[in-house]
CSV table of C-alpha atoms and ligand atoms in Angstrom, one decimal:
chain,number,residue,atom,x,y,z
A,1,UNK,CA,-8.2,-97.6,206.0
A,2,UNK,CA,-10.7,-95.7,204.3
A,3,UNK,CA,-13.3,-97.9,202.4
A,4,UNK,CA,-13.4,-95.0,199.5
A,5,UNK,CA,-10.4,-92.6,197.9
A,6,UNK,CA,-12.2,-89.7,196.9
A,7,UNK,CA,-10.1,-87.5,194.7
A,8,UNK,CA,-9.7,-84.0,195.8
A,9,UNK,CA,-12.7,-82.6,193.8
A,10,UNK,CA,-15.3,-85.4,195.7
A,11,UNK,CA,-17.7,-83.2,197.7
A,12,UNK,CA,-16.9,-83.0,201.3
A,13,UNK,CA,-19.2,-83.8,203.7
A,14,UNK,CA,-19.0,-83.2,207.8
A,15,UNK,CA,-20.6,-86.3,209.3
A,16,UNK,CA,-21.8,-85.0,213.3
A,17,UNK,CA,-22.8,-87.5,215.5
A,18,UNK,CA,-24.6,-86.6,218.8
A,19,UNK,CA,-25.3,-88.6,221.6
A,20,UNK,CA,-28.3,-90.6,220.9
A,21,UNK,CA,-29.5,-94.2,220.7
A,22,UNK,CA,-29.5,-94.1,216.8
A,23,UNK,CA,-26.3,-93.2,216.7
A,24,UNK,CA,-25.3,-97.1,215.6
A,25,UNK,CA,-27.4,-96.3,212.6
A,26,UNK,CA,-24.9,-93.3,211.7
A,27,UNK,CA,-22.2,-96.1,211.0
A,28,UNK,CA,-24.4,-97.3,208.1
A,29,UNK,CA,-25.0,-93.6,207.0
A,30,UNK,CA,-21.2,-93.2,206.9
A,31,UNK,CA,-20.8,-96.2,204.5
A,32,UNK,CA,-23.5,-95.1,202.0
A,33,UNK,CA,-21.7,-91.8,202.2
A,34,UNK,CA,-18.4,-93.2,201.5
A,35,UNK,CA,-19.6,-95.9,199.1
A,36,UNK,CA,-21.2,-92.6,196.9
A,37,UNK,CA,-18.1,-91.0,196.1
A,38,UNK,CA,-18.0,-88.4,199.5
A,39,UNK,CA,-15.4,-86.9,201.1
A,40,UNK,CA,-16.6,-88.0,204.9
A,41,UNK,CA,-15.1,-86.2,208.0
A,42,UNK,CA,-16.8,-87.7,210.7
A,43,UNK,CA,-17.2,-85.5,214.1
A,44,UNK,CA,-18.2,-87.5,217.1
A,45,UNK,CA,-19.8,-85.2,220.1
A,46,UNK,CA,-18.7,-87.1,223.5
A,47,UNK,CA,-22.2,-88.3,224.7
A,48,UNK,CA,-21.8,-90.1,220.9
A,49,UNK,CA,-18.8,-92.1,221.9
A,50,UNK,CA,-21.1,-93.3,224.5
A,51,UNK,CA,-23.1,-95.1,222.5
A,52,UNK,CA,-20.7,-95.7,219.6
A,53,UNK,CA,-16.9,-95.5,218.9
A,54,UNK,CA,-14.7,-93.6,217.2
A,55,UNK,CA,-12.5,-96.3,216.1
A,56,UNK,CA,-15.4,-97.8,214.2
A,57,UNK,CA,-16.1,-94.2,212.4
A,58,UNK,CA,-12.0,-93.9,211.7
A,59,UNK,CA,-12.1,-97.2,210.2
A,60,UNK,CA,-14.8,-96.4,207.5
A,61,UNK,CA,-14.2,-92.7,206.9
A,62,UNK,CA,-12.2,-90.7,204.8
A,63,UNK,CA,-10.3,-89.3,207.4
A,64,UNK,CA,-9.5,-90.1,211.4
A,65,UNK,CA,-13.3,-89.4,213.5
A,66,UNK,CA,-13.1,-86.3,215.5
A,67,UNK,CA,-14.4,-85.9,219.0
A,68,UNK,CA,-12.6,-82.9,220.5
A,69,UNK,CA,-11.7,-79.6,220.3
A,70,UNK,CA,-8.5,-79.9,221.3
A,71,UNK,CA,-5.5,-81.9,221.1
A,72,UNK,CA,-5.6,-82.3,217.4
A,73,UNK,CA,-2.7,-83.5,215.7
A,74,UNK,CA,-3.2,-81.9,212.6
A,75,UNK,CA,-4.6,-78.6,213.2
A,76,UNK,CA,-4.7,-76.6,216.2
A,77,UNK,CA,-8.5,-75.3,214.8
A,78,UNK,CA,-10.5,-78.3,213.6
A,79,UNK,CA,-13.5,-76.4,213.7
A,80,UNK,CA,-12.5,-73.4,211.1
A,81,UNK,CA,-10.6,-76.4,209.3
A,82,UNK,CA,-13.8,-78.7,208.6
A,83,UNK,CA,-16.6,-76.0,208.7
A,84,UNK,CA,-14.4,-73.9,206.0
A,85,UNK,CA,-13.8,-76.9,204.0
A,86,UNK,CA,-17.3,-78.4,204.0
A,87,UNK,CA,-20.0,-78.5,201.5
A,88,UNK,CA,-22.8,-79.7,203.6
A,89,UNK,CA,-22.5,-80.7,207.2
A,90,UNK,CA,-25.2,-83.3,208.3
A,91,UNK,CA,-25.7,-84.2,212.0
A,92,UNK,CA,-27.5,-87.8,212.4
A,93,UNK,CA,-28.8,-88.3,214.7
A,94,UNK,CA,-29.8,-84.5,216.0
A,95,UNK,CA,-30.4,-84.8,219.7
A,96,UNK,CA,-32.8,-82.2,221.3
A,97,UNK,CA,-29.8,-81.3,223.2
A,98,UNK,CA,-27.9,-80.9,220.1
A,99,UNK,CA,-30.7,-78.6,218.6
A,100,UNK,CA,-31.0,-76.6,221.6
A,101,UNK,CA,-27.3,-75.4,221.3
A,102,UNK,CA,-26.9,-75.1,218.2
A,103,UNK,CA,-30.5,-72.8,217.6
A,104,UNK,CA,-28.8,-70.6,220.7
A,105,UNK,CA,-25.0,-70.5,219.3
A,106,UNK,CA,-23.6,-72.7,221.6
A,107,UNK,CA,-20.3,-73.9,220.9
A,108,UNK,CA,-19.5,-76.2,223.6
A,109,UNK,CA,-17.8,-79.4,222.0
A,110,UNK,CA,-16.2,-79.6,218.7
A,111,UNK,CA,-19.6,-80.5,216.7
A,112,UNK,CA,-21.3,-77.1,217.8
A,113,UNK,CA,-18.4,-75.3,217.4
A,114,UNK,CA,-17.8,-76.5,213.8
A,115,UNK,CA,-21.6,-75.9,213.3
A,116,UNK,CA,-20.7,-72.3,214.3
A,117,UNK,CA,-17.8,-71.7,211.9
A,118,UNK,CA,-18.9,-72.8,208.9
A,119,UNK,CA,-21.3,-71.2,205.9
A,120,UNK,CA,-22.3,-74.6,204.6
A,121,UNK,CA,-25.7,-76.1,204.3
A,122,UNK,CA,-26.4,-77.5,207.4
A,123,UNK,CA,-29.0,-80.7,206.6
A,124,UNK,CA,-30.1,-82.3,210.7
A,125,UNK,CA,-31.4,-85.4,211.1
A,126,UNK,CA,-33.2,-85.7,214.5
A,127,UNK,CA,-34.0,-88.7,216.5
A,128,UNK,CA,-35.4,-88.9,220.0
A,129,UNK,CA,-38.5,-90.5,221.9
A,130,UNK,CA,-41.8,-89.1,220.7
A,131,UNK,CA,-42.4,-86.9,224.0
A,132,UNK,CA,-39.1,-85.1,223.5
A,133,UNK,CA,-40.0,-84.8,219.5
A,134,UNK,CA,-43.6,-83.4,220.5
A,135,UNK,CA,-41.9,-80.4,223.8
A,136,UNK,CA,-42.8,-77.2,222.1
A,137,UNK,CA,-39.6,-76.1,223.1
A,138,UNK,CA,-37.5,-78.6,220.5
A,139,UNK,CA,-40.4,-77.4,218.5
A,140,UNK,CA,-39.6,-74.1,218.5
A,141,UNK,CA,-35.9,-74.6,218.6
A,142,UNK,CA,-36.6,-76.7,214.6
A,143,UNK,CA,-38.4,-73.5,213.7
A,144,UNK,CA,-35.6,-70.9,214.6
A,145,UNK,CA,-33.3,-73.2,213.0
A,146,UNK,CA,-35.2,-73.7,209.8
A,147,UNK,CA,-35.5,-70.0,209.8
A,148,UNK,CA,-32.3,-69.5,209.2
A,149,UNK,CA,-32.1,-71.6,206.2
A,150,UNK,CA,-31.0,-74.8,208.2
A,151,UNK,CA,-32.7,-78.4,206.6
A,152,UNK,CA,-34.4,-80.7,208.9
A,153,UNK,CA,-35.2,-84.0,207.6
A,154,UNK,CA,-38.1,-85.0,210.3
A,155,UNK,CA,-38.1,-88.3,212.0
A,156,UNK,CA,-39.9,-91.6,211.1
A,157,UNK,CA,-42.8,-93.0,213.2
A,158,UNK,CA,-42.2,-96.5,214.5
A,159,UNK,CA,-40.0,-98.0,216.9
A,160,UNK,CA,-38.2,-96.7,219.4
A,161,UNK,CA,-35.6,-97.6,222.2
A,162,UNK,CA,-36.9,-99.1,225.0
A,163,UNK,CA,-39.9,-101.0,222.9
A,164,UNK,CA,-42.1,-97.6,222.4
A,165,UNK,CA,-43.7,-97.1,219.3
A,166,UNK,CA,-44.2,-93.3,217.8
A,167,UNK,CA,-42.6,-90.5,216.3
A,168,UNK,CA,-38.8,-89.4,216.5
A,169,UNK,CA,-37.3,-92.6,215.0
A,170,UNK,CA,-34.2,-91.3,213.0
A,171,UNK,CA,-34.9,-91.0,209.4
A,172,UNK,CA,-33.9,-94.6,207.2
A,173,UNK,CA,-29.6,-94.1,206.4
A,174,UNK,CA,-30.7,-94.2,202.3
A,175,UNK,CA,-33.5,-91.7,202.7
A,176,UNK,CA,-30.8,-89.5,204.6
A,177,UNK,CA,-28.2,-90.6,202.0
A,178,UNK,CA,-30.4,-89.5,198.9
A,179,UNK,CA,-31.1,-86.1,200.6
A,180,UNK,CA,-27.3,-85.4,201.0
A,181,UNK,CA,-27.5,-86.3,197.0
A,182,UNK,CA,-30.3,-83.8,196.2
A,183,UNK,CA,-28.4,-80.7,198.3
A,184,UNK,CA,-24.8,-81.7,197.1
A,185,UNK,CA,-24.9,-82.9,193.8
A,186,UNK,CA,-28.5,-80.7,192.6
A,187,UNK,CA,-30.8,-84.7,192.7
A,188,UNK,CA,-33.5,-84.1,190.5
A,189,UNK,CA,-36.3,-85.5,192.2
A,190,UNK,CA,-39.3,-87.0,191.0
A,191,UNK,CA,-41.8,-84.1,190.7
A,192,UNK,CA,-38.3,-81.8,189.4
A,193,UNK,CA,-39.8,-79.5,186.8
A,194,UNK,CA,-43.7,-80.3,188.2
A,195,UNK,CA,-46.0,-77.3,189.4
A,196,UNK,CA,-48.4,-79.0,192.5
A,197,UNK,CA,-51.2,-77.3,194.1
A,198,UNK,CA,-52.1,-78.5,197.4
A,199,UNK,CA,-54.6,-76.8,200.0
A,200,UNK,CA,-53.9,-77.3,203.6
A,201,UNK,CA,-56.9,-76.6,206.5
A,202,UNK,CA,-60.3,-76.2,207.5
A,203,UNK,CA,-62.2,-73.6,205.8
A,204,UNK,CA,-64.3,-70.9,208.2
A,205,UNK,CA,-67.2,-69.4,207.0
A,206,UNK,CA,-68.2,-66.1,209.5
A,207,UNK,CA,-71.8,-65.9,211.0
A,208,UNK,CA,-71.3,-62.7,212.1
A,209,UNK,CA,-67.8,-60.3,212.7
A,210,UNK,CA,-67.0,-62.5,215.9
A,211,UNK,CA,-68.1,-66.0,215.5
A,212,UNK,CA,-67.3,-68.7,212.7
A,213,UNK,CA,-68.2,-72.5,211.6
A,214,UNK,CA,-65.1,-74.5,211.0
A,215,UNK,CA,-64.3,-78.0,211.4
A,216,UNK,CA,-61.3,-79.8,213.2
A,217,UNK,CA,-59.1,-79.8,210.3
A,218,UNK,CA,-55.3,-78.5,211.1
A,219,UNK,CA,-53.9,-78.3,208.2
A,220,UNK,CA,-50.8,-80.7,208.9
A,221,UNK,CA,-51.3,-83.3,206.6
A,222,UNK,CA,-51.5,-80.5,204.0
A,223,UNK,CA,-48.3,-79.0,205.4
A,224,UNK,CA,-46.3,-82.0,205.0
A,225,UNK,CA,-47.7,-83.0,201.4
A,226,UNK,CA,-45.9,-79.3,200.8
A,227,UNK,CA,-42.8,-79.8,202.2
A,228,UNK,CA,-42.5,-83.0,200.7
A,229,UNK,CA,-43.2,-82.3,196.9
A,230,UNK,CA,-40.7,-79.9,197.3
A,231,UNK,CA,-38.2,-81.9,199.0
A,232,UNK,CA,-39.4,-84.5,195.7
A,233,UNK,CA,-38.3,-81.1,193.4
A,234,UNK,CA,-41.9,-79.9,192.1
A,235,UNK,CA,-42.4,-76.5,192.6
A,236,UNK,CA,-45.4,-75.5,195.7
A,237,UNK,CA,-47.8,-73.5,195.7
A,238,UNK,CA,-50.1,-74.6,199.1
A,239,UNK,CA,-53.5,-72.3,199.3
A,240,UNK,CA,-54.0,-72.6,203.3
A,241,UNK,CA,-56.5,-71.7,205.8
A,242,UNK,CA,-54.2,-72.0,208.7
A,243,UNK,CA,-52.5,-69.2,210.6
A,244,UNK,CA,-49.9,-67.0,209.0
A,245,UNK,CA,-47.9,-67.8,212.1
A,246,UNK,CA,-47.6,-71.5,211.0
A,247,UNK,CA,-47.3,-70.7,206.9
A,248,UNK,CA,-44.1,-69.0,208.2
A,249,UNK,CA,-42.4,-72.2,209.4
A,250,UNK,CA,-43.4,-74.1,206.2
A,251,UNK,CA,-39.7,-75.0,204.4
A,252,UNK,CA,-38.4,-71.9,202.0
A,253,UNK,CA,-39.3,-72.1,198.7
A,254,UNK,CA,-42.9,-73.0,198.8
A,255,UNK,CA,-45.5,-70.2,198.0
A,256,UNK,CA,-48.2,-69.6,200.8
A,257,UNK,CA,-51.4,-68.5,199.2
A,258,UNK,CA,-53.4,-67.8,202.6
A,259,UNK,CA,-57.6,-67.9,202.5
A,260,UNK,CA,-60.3,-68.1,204.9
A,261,UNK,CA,-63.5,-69.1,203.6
A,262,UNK,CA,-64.6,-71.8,201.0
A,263,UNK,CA,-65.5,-69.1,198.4
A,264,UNK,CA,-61.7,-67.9,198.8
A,265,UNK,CA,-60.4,-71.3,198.7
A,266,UNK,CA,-62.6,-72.1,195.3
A,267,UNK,CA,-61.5,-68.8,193.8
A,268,UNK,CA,-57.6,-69.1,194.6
A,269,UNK,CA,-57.7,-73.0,193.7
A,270,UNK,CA,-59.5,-72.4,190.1
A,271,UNK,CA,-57.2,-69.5,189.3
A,272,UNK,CA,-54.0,-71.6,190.3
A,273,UNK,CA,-55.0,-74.9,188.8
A,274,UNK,CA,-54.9,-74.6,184.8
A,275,UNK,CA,-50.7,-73.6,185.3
A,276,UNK,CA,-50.5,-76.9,187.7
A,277,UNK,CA,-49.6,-80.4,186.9
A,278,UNK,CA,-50.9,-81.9,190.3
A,279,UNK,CA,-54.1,-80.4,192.3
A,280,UNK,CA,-53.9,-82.3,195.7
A,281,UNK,CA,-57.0,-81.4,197.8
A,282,UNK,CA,-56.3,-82.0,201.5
A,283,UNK,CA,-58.0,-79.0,202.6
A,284,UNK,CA,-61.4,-79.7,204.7
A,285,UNK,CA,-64.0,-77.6,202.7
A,286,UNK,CA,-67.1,-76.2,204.2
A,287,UNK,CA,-70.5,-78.3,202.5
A,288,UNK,CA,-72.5,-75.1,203.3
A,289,UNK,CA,-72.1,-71.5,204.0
A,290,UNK,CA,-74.3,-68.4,205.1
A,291,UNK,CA,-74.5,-65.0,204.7
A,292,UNK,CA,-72.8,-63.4,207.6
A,293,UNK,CA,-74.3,-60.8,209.9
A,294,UNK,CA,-73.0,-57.3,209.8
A,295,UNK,CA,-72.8,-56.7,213.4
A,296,UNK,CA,-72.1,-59.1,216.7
A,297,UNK,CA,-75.2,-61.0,217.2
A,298,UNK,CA,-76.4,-60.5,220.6
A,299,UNK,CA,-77.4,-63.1,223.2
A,300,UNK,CA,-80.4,-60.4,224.2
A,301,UNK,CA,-82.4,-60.9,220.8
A,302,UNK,CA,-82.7,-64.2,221.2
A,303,UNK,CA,-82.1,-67.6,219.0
A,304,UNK,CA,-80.3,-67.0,216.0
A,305,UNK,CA,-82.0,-67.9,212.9
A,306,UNK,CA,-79.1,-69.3,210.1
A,307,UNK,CA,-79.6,-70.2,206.7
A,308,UNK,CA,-77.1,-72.3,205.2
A,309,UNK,CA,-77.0,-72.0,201.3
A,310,UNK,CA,-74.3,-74.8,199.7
A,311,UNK,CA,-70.6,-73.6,198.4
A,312,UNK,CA,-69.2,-75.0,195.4
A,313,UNK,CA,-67.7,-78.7,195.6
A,314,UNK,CA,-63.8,-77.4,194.4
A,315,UNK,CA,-63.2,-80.7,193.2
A,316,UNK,CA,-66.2,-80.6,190.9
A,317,UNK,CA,-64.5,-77.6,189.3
A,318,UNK,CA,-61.1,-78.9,188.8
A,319,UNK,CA,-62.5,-81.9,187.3
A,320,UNK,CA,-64.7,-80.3,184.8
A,321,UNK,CA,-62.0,-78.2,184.1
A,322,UNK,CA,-58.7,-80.8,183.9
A,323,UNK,CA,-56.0,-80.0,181.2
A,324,UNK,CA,-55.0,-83.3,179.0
A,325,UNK,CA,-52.3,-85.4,181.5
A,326,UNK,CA,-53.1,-83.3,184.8
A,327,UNK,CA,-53.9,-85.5,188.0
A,328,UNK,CA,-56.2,-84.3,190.6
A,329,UNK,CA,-56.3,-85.7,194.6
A,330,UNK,CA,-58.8,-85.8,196.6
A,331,UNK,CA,-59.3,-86.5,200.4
A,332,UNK,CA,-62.4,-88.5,202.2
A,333,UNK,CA,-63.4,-88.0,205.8
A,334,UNK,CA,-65.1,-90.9,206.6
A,335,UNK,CA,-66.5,-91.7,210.2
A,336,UNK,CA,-69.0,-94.8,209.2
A,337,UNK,CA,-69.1,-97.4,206.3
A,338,UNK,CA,-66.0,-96.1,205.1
A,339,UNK,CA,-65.0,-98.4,202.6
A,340,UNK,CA,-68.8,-97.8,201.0
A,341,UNK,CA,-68.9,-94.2,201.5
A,342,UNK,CA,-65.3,-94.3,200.0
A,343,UNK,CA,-66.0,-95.6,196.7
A,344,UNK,CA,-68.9,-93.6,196.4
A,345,UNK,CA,-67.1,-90.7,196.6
A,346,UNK,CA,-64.3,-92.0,194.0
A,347,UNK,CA,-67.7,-92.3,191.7
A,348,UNK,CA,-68.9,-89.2,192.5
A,349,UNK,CA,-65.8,-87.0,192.2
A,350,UNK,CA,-63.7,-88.7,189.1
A,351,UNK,CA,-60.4,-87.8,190.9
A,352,UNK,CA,-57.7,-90.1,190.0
A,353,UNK,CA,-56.3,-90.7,193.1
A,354,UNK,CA,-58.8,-90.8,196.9
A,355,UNK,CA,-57.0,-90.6,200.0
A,356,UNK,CA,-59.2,-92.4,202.6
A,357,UNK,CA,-59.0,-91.0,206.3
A,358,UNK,CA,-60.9,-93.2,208.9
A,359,UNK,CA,-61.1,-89.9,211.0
A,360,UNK,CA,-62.5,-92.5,213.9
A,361,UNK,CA,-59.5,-94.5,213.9
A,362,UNK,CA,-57.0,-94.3,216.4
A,363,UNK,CA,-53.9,-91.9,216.2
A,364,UNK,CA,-55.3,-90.4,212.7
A,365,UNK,CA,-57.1,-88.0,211.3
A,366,UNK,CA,-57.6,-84.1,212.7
A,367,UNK,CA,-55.4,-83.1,215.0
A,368,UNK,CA,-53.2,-86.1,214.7
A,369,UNK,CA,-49.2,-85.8,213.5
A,370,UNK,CA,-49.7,-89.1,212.3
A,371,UNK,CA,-52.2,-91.1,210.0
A,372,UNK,CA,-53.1,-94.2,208.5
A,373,UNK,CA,-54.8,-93.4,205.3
A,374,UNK,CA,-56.0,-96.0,202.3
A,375,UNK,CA,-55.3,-94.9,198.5
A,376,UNK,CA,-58.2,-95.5,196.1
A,377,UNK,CA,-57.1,-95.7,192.5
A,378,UNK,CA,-59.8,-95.6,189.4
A,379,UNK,CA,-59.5,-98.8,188.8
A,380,UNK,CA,-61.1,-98.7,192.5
A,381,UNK,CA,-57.3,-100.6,194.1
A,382,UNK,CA,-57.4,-99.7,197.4
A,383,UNK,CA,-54.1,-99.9,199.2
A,384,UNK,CA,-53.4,-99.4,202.8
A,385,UNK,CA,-51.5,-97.3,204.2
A,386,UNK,CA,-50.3,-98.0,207.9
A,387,UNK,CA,-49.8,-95.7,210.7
A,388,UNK,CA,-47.3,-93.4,210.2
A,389,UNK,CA,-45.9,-89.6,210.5
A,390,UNK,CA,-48.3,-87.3,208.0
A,391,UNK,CA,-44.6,-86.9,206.4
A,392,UNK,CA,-44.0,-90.7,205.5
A,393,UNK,CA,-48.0,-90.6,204.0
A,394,UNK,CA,-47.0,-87.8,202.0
A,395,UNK,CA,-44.0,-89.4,200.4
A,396,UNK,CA,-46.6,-92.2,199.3
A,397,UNK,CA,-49.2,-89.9,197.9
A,398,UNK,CA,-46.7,-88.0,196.1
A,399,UNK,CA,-44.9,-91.4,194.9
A,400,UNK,CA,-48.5,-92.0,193.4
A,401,UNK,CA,-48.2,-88.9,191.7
A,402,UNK,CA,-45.6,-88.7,189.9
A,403,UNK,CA,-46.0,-92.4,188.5
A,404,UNK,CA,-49.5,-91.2,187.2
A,405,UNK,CA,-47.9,-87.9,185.9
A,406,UNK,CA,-45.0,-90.2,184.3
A,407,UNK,CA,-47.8,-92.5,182.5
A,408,UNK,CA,-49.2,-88.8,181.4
A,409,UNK,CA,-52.9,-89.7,183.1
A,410,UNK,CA,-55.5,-90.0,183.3
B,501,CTP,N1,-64.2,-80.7,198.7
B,501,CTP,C1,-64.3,-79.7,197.7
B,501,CTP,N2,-65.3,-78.8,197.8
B,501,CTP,C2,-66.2,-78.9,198.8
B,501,CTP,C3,-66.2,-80.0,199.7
B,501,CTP,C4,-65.2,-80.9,199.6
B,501,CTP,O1,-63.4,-79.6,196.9
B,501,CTP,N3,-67.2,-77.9,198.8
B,501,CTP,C5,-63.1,-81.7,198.5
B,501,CTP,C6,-62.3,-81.9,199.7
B,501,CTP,O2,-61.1,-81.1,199.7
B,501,CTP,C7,-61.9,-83.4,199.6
B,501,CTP,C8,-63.0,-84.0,198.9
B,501,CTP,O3,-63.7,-83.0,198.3
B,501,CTP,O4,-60.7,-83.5,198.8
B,501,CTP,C9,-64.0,-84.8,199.8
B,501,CTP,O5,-64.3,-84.0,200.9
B,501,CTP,P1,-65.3,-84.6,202.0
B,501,CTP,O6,-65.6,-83.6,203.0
B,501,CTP,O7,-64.8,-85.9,202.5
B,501,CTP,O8,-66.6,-85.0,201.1
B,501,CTP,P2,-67.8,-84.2,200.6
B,501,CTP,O9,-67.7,-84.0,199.1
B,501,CTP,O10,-68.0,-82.9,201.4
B,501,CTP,O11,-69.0,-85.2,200.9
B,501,CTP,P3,-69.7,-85.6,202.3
B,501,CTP,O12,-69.8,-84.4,203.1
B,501,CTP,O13,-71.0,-86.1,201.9
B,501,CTP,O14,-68.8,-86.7,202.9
């Protein structure tokens, strides 16, 4: 027996279930589904019923699980049948296998197959260990697929099977749950309606036409804080240092502003900021600058002689500058006395919001897909913030955000 009777207007969802450990997590998934008012067709791969079985889907779902492409009672087709009649299809857990077909039109087992036949949004949910997460080639396989317009709600940091700790842990069943909401049923989130500015990178300042000074910034924490404002329904503009390359991959419908040097960054922040409601500044600015040479420098004429002269402090700017009810985020890269130097900077800057990197500590920091960050407040509250994916520290800045943005602060 179903556990819901949708009418025949409820939304119908295309559950796929691939053959990974977090598969018994789809089961709760399923019920959430159900227990919101969808339609829930659930499509079992055969590496699924593995580790979970079809009996238990059947027994929750709106109709009987699926697990083959043939031999189908009802319709000689499934495939056409549930990819026609879908309105989104989400596959949790997405195994790298899973990915890899799908990204090269594989349509191998009924799940791939109905993947194939159907114009739906397709929202994946991947879960695997962290050194199958981090192969360039699932990677790259995410970025075709994203590409093409297909959602990917990344993985959690934490624990794994087997004991391991790291990235790749399937995303939480409600967080999954209230993303079907926000593609199906048009969720407002809560930065709908909001215009954030965020910059992303480390800036590079040229010596001469070959060489630069940069710092070890990458840009990902930036990234994510962009891709998960929009998931949260602001509207994103991210000013970004980093490669073109990258900026393509970033999800549709955020606006890549890209810049090289500090004086770019200060000129494209300043001229976005008055129209934004949130300025978040992740970027890794340069402190000083020089006037670059006009030619290669050459080894032959000896030491060069640099002279740094300072750049603008950005945040300065957009604090001297703040419209009534705007809130402005800044970031500290600390090495030493970091709780000192932290609160110094708080003082110094008047942001409303610090974000606090220990850029010693382990497994954060440049570089790093993960972080562990602590938020200082103006009341001076610091909170930590545990390791975690740079995606999971976005969603608690941004959380942060829009509660001061609600409260109309500063
Ligand atoms: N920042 C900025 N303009 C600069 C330098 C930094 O807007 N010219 C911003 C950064 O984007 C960050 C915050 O200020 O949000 C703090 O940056 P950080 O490098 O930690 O501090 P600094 O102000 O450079 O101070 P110090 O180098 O003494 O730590």
């Amino acid at each position: 027996m179903p556990s819901a009777t949708p009418d025949s207007s409820s939304p119908r969802i295309v559950l796929g279930v691939a053959g990974g450990i977090a598969a018994y997590k789809s089961v709760e998934l399923l019920r959430r589904l159900c227990d919101a008012g969808y339609h829930v067709a659930p499509v079992l791969t055969p590496d699924a019923t593995r580790f979970v079985g079809a009996l238990t889907f059947s027994a929750l779902a709106s109709e009987p699980a699926r697990t083959s492409l043939y031999g189908d009672p009802t319709t000689p087709i499934p495939h056409t049948y549930l990819g026609q009649n879908a309105n989104l299809i989400v596959v949790a857990p997405a195994t790298a296998h899973l990915i890899a077909r799908y990204a090269m039109g594989l349509s191998d087992d009924l799940l791939t197959a109905t993947l194939l036949a159907s114009r739906a949004p397709v929202l994946l949910c991947p879960a695997m260990h962290s050194e199958m997460w981090e192969q360039p080639s699932v990677q790259e396989n995410l970025a075709t697929l994203r590409r093409r317009g297909v959602l990917i709600l990344e993985p959690e940091s934490g624990r794994l099977a087997g004991g391991d700790v790291g990235p790749g842990r399937l995303a939480e069943p409600e967080v999954i749950c209230s993303m079907v909401d926000k593609i199906v049923r048009g969720y407002r989130g809560p930065l709908s309606g909001r215009c954030v500015l965020i910059t992303a990178g480390g800036t590079r300042e040229p010596i001469d036409p070959v060489r630069v000074i940069t710092n070890r910034s990458s840009g990902r924490q930036g990234y994510a804080l962009a891709e998960v404002a929009h998931r949260l329904g602001a509207h994103v503009t991210l000013i970004s240092t980093v490669d073109l390359e990258l900026a393509l991959d970033v999800v549709r419908g955020v606006d890549v502003v890209p810049v090289a040097t500090a004086a770019e960054l200060h000129e494209a922040t300043m001229a976005r900021a008055g129209a934004s409601d949130a300025v978040i500044m992740a970027a890794a600015v340069a402190d000083f600058t020089l006037q670059p040479a006009g030619q290669k420098m050459k080894k032959d004429d000896g030491l060069p002689q640099l002279t740094f002269v300072p750049t603008a402090d950005i945040v300065h700017d957009l604090v001297a500058k703040r419209h009534a009810g705007q809130v402005i985020v800044g970031f500290a890269a600390e090495s030493n006395n970091v709780a000192e130097n932290a609160l110094a900077k708080l003082r110094r800057k008047g942001v409303d919001l610090l974000v606090v990197n220990d850029v010693s500590a382990p497994g954060a920091g440049f570089e790093h897909p993960t972080n562990e960050v602590v938020l200082l407040d103006r009341n001076e509250t610091a909170t930590t913030i545990s390791l975690r994916s740079k995606e999971a520290i976005s969603l608690e800045i941004l959380t942060r955000v829009a509660s001061l943005l609600s409260q109309g602060a500063p």
